[in-house]
Amino acid sequence: MNLTFHAEVLSLKAVFRVAKSAKEYAENFFIEIEQDGITGWGEAAPSKFYHEDKQTVPLAIEKMRQFLNGDPDFIHTIQESIDKNLNGNYAARAAVNMALYDWIGKKLNLPVWKYLGINPFEKNLFSSYTISIDSLGRLEEKIEKARDFPFLKVKLGTTDDYEIIKCIRRLTDKVIWVDANEGWERAEALEKIKWLESENVAFVEQPLVVADLAGMHWLKAQVNMPLLADESVKTSQDIPKLLGAFDGINIKLMKCGGITEALTMIRLARAYGLQIMLGCFIESSLGISAAAQLAPLCDYIDLDGHLFLQQDPYLGGAIQNGRIMLSEQSGFGVTIKS
Ligand code: MG
């Protein structure tokens, strides 16, 4: 297999602010794996929060190169070698895993969802649209941008949390998903979640810091609202310890290392009766379309990362006007924007 990759700075349309950080651009990596004249594509969106950046990704990709010497068809054998020999570096690993799946789909002339035996016609699937933290005055404009989306994912964890929700409720009665991004203390979380229970909020994501797992047990025992883990869960290995503390998990390819591990997480979460959200980082349509292949297996879809880019280098076929529409195109159904 021939593996090549390059980095690209992807500017955002506006600053993307959450409880503890803000982003003006993403520096993502795009990889190509070629064999027999077929090229599979993958993307890595490294995040400093998960100890990855523009220095670590190329090093990890170079380390994986030695395992890409067999037939890409045998993705599980390749993945096992990578998993045995690399720690962390999940976004870099996701890029390679993604490219292998895209290659197999293109070789078999099948979309990846069909290769995986996933039925995309069973239910209507819609993504949420994220309302990042901003001045209250800009909320109306953001709600307008979300007009095609039935769910609003609202970032909280600020001193204005009540005002943000009240302001949104004056503008729309759409279902809200709240993401506190570890932004609350225990008592504050309890008070805010009790109030949110009467505001047509479906669930709250990551109310407390990762380290306060005891706090999550305490909180979950006192609220009716489903609580979903995001920062608290990277791979399937994290899932057992979350039982009793969370009602569900947010799976992201960039946190877990790709489609292979995401499928393991989905099976494990289902075995434990956990709800499943499928999320993303700031990614192009390539990463988003790769994740979307798994959308029919999940309960909540939050695949809007590409919508915040000034210029998306790829055209994805997976999401149209907020709706997940998996295409019949082979691989991830993605093309390069000319
Ligand atoms: Mg989150």
Short mmCIF file of C-alpha atoms and ligand atoms in Angstrom, two decimals:
data_model
loop_
_atom_site.label_atom_id
_atom_site.label_comp_id
_atom_site.label_asym_id
_atom_site.label_seq_id
_atom_site.Cartn_x
_atom_site.Cartn_y
_atom_site.Cartn_z
CA MET A 1 0.00 0.00 0.00
CA ASN A 2 1.20 3.53 -0.75
CA LEU A 3 0.41 5.96 2.03
CA THR A 4 0.67 9.71 1.58
CA PHE A 5 -0.67 12.53 3.72
CA HIS A 6 -0.75 16.29 4.08
CA ALA A 7 -1.89 18.84 6.64
CA GLU A 8 -4.43 21.54 5.89
CA VAL A 9 -5.45 24.56 7.95
CA LEU A 10 -9.24 24.79 7.89
CA SER A 11 -10.47 28.24 8.91
CA LEU A 12 -13.78 28.49 10.72
CA LYS A 13 -16.57 30.86 9.70
CA ALA A 14 -16.60 32.19 13.28
CA VAL A 15 -14.89 31.42 16.59
CA PHE A 16 -16.23 28.13 17.98
CA ARG A 17 -16.43 28.56 21.76
CA VAL A 18 -17.30 25.92 24.38
CA ALA A 19 -17.08 25.96 28.20
CA LYS A 20 -13.30 25.69 28.49
CA SER A 21 -11.85 26.43 25.07
CA ALA A 22 -12.27 28.31 21.79
CA LYS A 23 -11.20 27.49 18.25
CA GLU A 24 -10.64 29.74 15.21
CA TYR A 25 -9.28 27.08 12.88
CA ALA A 26 -8.63 23.37 12.74
CA GLU A 27 -5.38 21.88 11.46
CA ASN A 28 -6.40 18.51 10.11
CA PHE A 29 -4.50 15.83 8.23
CA PHE A 30 -5.71 14.07 5.10
CA ILE A 31 -4.29 10.72 4.16
CA GLU A 32 -4.49 8.58 1.05
CA ILE A 33 -3.87 4.85 0.90
CA GLU A 34 -3.42 3.55 -2.64
CA GLN A 35 -3.24 0.02 -3.92
CA ASP A 36 -4.23 -1.55 -7.27
CA GLY A 37 -5.09 1.90 -8.62
CA ILE A 38 -7.72 2.45 -5.91
CA THR A 39 -7.30 5.21 -3.33
CA GLY A 40 -8.93 5.26 0.11
CA TRP A 41 -9.18 8.56 1.99
CA GLY A 42 -8.99 9.32 5.68
CA GLU A 43 -8.91 12.39 7.94
CA ALA A 44 -7.36 13.10 11.33
CA ALA A 45 -8.65 16.01 13.40
CA PRO A 46 -6.14 16.16 16.26
CA SER A 47 -7.20 17.75 19.54
CA LYS A 48 -4.78 19.01 22.20
CA PHE A 49 -7.33 17.96 24.83
CA TYR A 50 -6.66 14.35 23.77
CA HIS A 51 -2.89 14.96 23.48
CA GLU A 52 -2.69 15.15 19.70
CA ASP A 53 -1.47 17.98 17.49
CA LYS A 54 0.34 18.72 14.23
CA GLN A 55 3.54 17.19 15.61
CA THR A 56 2.12 13.91 16.91
CA VAL A 57 -0.08 13.00 13.93
CA PRO A 58 2.71 12.69 11.31
CA LEU A 59 4.83 10.66 13.76
CA ALA A 60 1.95 8.27 14.44
CA ILE A 61 1.13 7.90 10.74
CA GLU A 62 4.78 7.11 9.99
CA LYS A 63 4.74 4.48 12.74
CA MET A 64 1.64 2.86 11.22
CA ARG A 65 3.16 2.70 7.75
CA GLN A 66 5.00 -0.57 8.60
CA PHE A 67 1.67 -2.32 9.27
CA LEU A 68 0.21 -1.36 5.90
CA ASN A 69 2.07 -3.97 3.92
CA GLY A 70 -0.62 -6.60 3.47
CA ASP A 71 -3.88 -6.62 1.57
CA PRO A 72 -6.17 -3.74 2.71
CA ASP A 73 -9.07 -6.23 2.52
CA PHE A 74 -7.79 -7.76 5.74
CA ILE A 75 -8.53 -4.65 7.73
CA HIS A 76 -8.99 -6.44 11.05
CA THR A 77 -5.53 -8.03 10.88
CA ILE A 78 -3.98 -4.66 10.04
CA GLN A 79 -5.95 -2.97 12.81
CA GLU A 80 -4.84 -5.54 15.37
CA SER A 81 -1.18 -4.85 14.57
CA ILE A 82 -1.74 -1.11 14.85
CA ASP A 83 -3.66 -1.43 18.14
CA LYS A 84 -0.94 -3.64 19.64
CA ASN A 85 1.85 -1.24 18.73
CA LEU A 86 0.38 2.23 19.20
CA ASN A 87 -0.93 3.93 22.30
CA GLY A 88 -3.21 6.95 22.12
CA ASN A 89 -2.95 8.83 18.80
CA TYR A 90 -6.62 8.07 18.15
CA ALA A 91 -7.21 10.73 15.50
CA ALA A 92 -4.17 9.55 13.51
CA ARG A 93 -5.36 5.95 13.87
CA ALA A 94 -8.87 6.98 12.81
CA ALA A 95 -7.46 8.45 9.58
CA VAL A 96 -5.75 5.18 8.66
CA ASN A 97 -8.73 3.01 9.65
CA MET A 98 -11.05 5.29 7.69
CA ALA A 99 -8.85 5.15 4.57
CA LEU A 100 -8.83 1.33 4.69
CA TYR A 101 -12.64 1.20 4.88
CA ASP A 102 -12.95 3.73 2.06
CA TRP A 103 -10.51 1.66 -0.03
CA ILE A 104 -12.45 -1.58 0.57
CA GLY A 105 -15.75 0.10 -0.31
CA LYS A 106 -14.30 1.53 -3.50
CA LYS A 107 -12.73 -1.81 -4.45
CA LEU A 108 -16.00 -3.70 -3.92
CA ASN A 109 -18.00 -0.84 -5.41
CA LEU A 110 -20.10 -0.70 -2.24
CA PRO A 111 -20.87 2.11 0.16
CA VAL A 112 -19.24 1.33 3.52
CA TRP A 113 -22.63 1.16 5.31
CA LYS A 114 -23.66 -1.64 2.94
CA TYR A 115 -20.33 -3.44 3.36
CA LEU A 116 -20.97 -3.32 7.14
CA GLY A 117 -24.54 -4.61 6.74
CA ILE A 118 -26.08 -1.43 8.17
CA ASN A 119 -29.64 -0.57 7.11
CA PRO A 120 -29.98 3.19 6.51
CA PHE A 121 -33.67 3.01 5.54
CA GLU A 122 -35.07 1.76 8.85
CA LYS A 123 -35.48 5.15 10.49
CA ASN A 124 -35.31 8.84 9.65
CA LEU A 125 -32.10 10.26 11.01
CA PHE A 126 -31.34 13.91 11.57
CA SER A 127 -28.24 15.57 12.91
CA SER A 128 -28.28 18.27 15.54
CA TYR A 129 -26.84 21.73 14.87
CA THR A 130 -24.46 23.07 17.49
CA ILE A 131 -25.05 26.46 19.07
CA SER A 132 -21.62 27.33 20.45
CA ILE A 133 -21.11 29.86 23.23
CA ASP A 134 -21.49 33.44 22.04
CA SER A 135 -23.08 36.71 23.07
CA LEU A 136 -26.84 36.49 23.63
CA GLY A 137 -27.31 39.01 20.83
CA ARG A 138 -26.01 36.53 18.26
CA LEU A 139 -28.31 33.66 19.25
CA GLU A 140 -31.09 34.62 16.85
CA GLU A 141 -28.71 34.47 13.90
CA LYS A 142 -27.43 31.07 15.05
CA ILE A 143 -30.95 29.67 15.47
CA GLU A 144 -31.69 30.85 11.94
CA LYS A 145 -28.64 28.96 10.62
CA ALA A 146 -30.01 25.84 12.29
CA ARG A 147 -33.38 26.12 10.51
CA ASP A 148 -33.08 22.76 8.68
CA PHE A 149 -32.12 20.91 11.86
CA PRO A 150 -34.77 19.54 14.24
CA PHE A 151 -32.36 19.38 17.21
CA LEU A 152 -30.24 22.14 18.71
CA LYS A 153 -27.13 21.10 20.57
CA VAL A 154 -26.56 23.99 22.95
CA LYS A 155 -23.17 24.50 24.56
CA LEU A 156 -23.50 25.60 28.21
CA GLY A 157 -21.10 25.76 31.14
CA THR A 158 -21.16 29.57 31.38
CA THR A 159 -22.44 32.18 33.83
CA ASP A 160 -25.26 32.90 31.34
CA ASP A 161 -26.65 29.36 31.07
CA TYR A 162 -30.21 30.26 32.18
CA GLU A 163 -30.26 33.31 29.92
CA ILE A 164 -29.04 31.31 26.91
CA ILE A 165 -31.81 28.72 27.25
CA LYS A 166 -34.49 31.35 27.99
CA CYS A 167 -33.39 33.33 24.95
CA ILE A 168 -33.49 30.23 22.70
CA ARG A 169 -36.91 29.31 24.07
CA ARG A 170 -38.25 32.73 23.05
CA LEU A 171 -37.12 31.93 19.49
CA THR A 172 -37.94 28.23 19.06
CA ASP A 173 -39.53 25.22 20.73
CA LYS A 174 -37.19 22.72 19.02
CA VAL A 175 -35.79 19.90 21.15
CA ILE A 176 -32.54 20.99 22.83
CA TRP A 177 -29.55 18.80 23.64
CA VAL A 178 -27.32 20.41 26.24
CA ASP A 179 -23.53 19.95 26.35
CA ALA A 180 -21.83 21.42 29.42
CA ASN A 181 -18.33 20.25 28.38
CA GLU A 182 -17.32 19.66 32.04
CA GLY A 183 -18.34 23.23 32.85
CA TRP A 184 -20.36 22.71 36.04
CA GLU A 185 -19.70 21.96 39.71
CA ARG A 186 -21.90 19.36 41.42
CA ALA A 187 -24.51 21.62 43.08
CA GLU A 188 -24.69 23.88 40.04
CA ALA A 189 -25.22 20.86 37.76
CA LEU A 190 -28.05 19.55 39.95
CA GLU A 191 -29.82 22.91 40.03
CA LYS A 192 -29.44 23.57 36.32
CA ILE A 193 -30.44 20.08 35.22
CA LYS A 194 -33.58 20.17 37.44
CA TRP A 195 -34.54 23.39 35.67
CA LEU A 196 -33.66 22.05 32.21
CA GLU A 197 -36.02 19.11 32.79
CA SER A 198 -38.92 21.53 32.21
CA GLU A 199 -37.38 23.15 29.09
CA ASN A 200 -37.81 20.36 26.50
CA VAL A 201 -34.20 19.25 26.84
CA ALA A 202 -33.60 15.62 25.77
CA PHE A 203 -30.35 15.04 27.66
CA VAL A 204 -27.26 16.68 29.13
CA GLU A 205 -23.77 15.80 27.97
CA GLN A 206 -20.75 15.80 30.28
CA PRO A 207 -22.01 18.00 33.14
CA LEU A 208 -19.00 17.45 35.43
CA VAL A 209 -15.24 17.13 34.97
CA VAL A 210 -13.94 13.71 33.95
CA ALA A 211 -12.18 13.30 37.31
CA ASP A 212 -15.44 13.61 39.28
CA LEU A 213 -16.91 10.20 38.49
CA ALA A 214 -18.24 9.96 42.08
CA GLY A 215 -20.04 13.24 41.42
CA MET A 216 -21.69 11.72 38.36
CA HIS A 217 -23.05 8.81 40.43
CA TRP A 218 -24.39 11.35 42.93
CA LEU A 219 -25.93 13.49 40.18
CA LYS A 220 -27.49 10.66 38.19
CA ALA A 221 -29.29 9.38 41.31
CA GLN A 222 -31.08 12.73 41.67
CA VAL A 223 -32.20 13.69 38.17
CA ASN A 224 -34.54 12.20 35.57
CA MET A 225 -32.65 13.73 32.66
CA PRO A 226 -30.45 11.27 30.73
CA LEU A 227 -26.76 12.11 31.20
CA LEU A 228 -24.31 11.32 28.39
CA ALA A 229 -20.54 10.91 28.66
CA ASP A 230 -18.31 12.59 26.11
CA GLU A 231 -14.95 13.66 27.56
CA SER A 232 -15.30 10.71 29.99
CA VAL A 233 -15.32 8.10 27.21
CA LYS A 234 -12.75 7.61 24.48
CA THR A 235 -12.74 3.88 23.68
CA SER A 236 -14.64 0.72 24.65
CA GLN A 237 -12.24 0.26 27.57
CA ASP A 238 -13.77 3.32 29.27
CA ILE A 239 -17.35 2.07 29.07
CA PRO A 240 -17.62 -0.38 32.03
CA LYS A 241 -16.50 2.21 34.58
CA LEU A 242 -19.24 4.61 33.46
CA LEU A 243 -22.08 2.30 34.42
CA GLY A 244 -24.28 3.87 37.07
CA ALA A 245 -22.76 7.29 36.37
CA PHE A 246 -24.07 7.93 32.83
CA ASP A 247 -27.03 6.85 30.71
CA GLY A 248 -25.18 6.99 27.41
CA ILE A 249 -21.98 7.70 25.55
CA ASN A 250 -20.86 10.01 22.76
CA ILE A 251 -18.76 8.07 20.23
CA LYS A 252 -16.42 10.01 17.96
CA LEU A 253 -14.06 8.44 15.41
CA MET A 254 -11.34 10.92 16.42
CA LYS A 255 -11.53 9.86 20.08
CA CYS A 256 -11.71 6.10 19.55
CA GLY A 257 -9.44 5.47 16.57
CA GLY A 258 -11.87 4.72 13.76
CA ILE A 259 -14.81 2.68 12.54
CA THR A 260 -13.52 -0.67 13.84
CA GLU A 261 -13.37 0.57 17.44
CA ALA A 262 -16.58 2.58 17.09
CA LEU A 263 -18.40 -0.65 16.17
CA THR A 264 -16.98 -2.34 19.27
CA MET A 265 -18.18 0.59 21.39
CA ILE A 266 -21.64 0.43 19.84
CA ARG A 267 -21.97 -3.29 20.63
CA LEU A 268 -20.69 -2.87 24.18
CA ALA A 269 -22.92 0.14 24.86
CA ARG A 270 -25.95 -1.79 23.59
CA ALA A 271 -25.03 -4.80 25.76
CA TYR A 272 -25.02 -2.48 28.78
CA GLY A 273 -28.25 -0.73 27.76
CA LEU A 274 -26.57 2.63 27.20
CA GLN A 275 -27.82 5.26 24.77
CA ILE A 276 -25.50 6.18 21.92
CA MET A 277 -24.68 9.52 20.41
CA LEU A 278 -22.48 9.79 17.34
CA GLY A 279 -20.43 12.98 17.41
CA CYS A 280 -17.51 14.66 15.68
CA PHE A 281 -14.79 17.27 15.99
CA ILE A 282 -14.33 20.12 13.53
CA GLU A 283 -13.85 17.93 10.46
CA SER A 284 -14.33 18.16 6.72
CA SER A 285 -17.07 16.28 4.89
CA LEU A 286 -14.64 13.37 4.64
CA GLY A 287 -14.51 12.63 8.38
CA ILE A 288 -18.19 13.47 8.76
CA SER A 289 -19.25 11.12 5.93
CA ALA A 290 -17.08 8.33 7.39
CA ALA A 291 -18.83 8.65 10.77
CA ALA A 292 -22.24 8.93 9.13
CA GLN A 293 -21.93 5.34 7.83
CA LEU A 294 -22.59 4.27 11.45
CA ALA A 295 -25.44 6.71 12.11
CA PRO A 296 -28.27 4.15 11.73
CA LEU A 297 -26.79 2.22 14.69
CA CYS A 298 -26.97 5.25 17.01
CA ASP A 299 -29.71 7.18 18.86
CA TYR A 300 -28.49 10.77 18.55
CA ILE A 301 -26.47 12.16 15.65
CA ASP A 302 -24.30 15.24 16.01
CA LEU A 303 -22.40 15.40 12.73
CA ASP A 304 -22.26 19.09 11.94
CA GLY A 305 -18.50 19.77 12.28
CA HIS A 306 -18.05 20.50 8.56
CA LEU A 307 -20.72 23.20 8.56
CA PHE A 308 -18.49 25.56 10.56
CA LEU A 309 -15.67 25.50 7.99
CA GLN A 310 -15.12 28.44 5.71
CA GLN A 311 -14.06 26.02 2.98
CA ASP A 312 -14.71 22.31 3.08
CA PRO A 313 -12.09 20.54 0.90
CA TYR A 314 -14.46 17.61 0.31
CA LEU A 315 -18.01 17.08 -0.85
CA GLY A 316 -19.77 14.48 1.25
CA GLY A 317 -22.93 12.72 0.32
CA ALA A 318 -24.04 11.78 3.81
CA ILE A 319 -25.85 14.83 5.21
CA GLN A 320 -28.31 16.99 3.35
CA ASN A 321 -30.19 19.79 5.08
CA GLY A 322 -29.66 18.20 8.45
CA ARG A 323 -30.85 14.79 7.36
CA ILE A 324 -28.56 11.76 7.18
CA MET A 325 -28.87 10.54 3.59
CA LEU A 326 -26.36 7.76 3.04
CA SER A 327 -25.58 7.54 -0.65
CA GLU A 328 -25.10 4.52 -2.92
CA GLN A 329 -21.66 5.82 -3.90
CA SER A 330 -18.79 3.46 -3.09
CA GLY A 331 -16.62 3.97 -0.02
CA PHE A 332 -17.79 7.00 1.96
CA GLY A 333 -19.30 8.57 -1.16
CA VAL A 334 -16.97 11.56 -0.84
CA THR A 335 -15.37 13.56 -3.65
CA ILE A 336 -12.72 16.30 -3.63
CA LYS A 337 -14.19 19.74 -4.14
CA SER A 338 -12.75 21.16 -7.35
MG MG B 1 -19.50 17.01 23.91
#
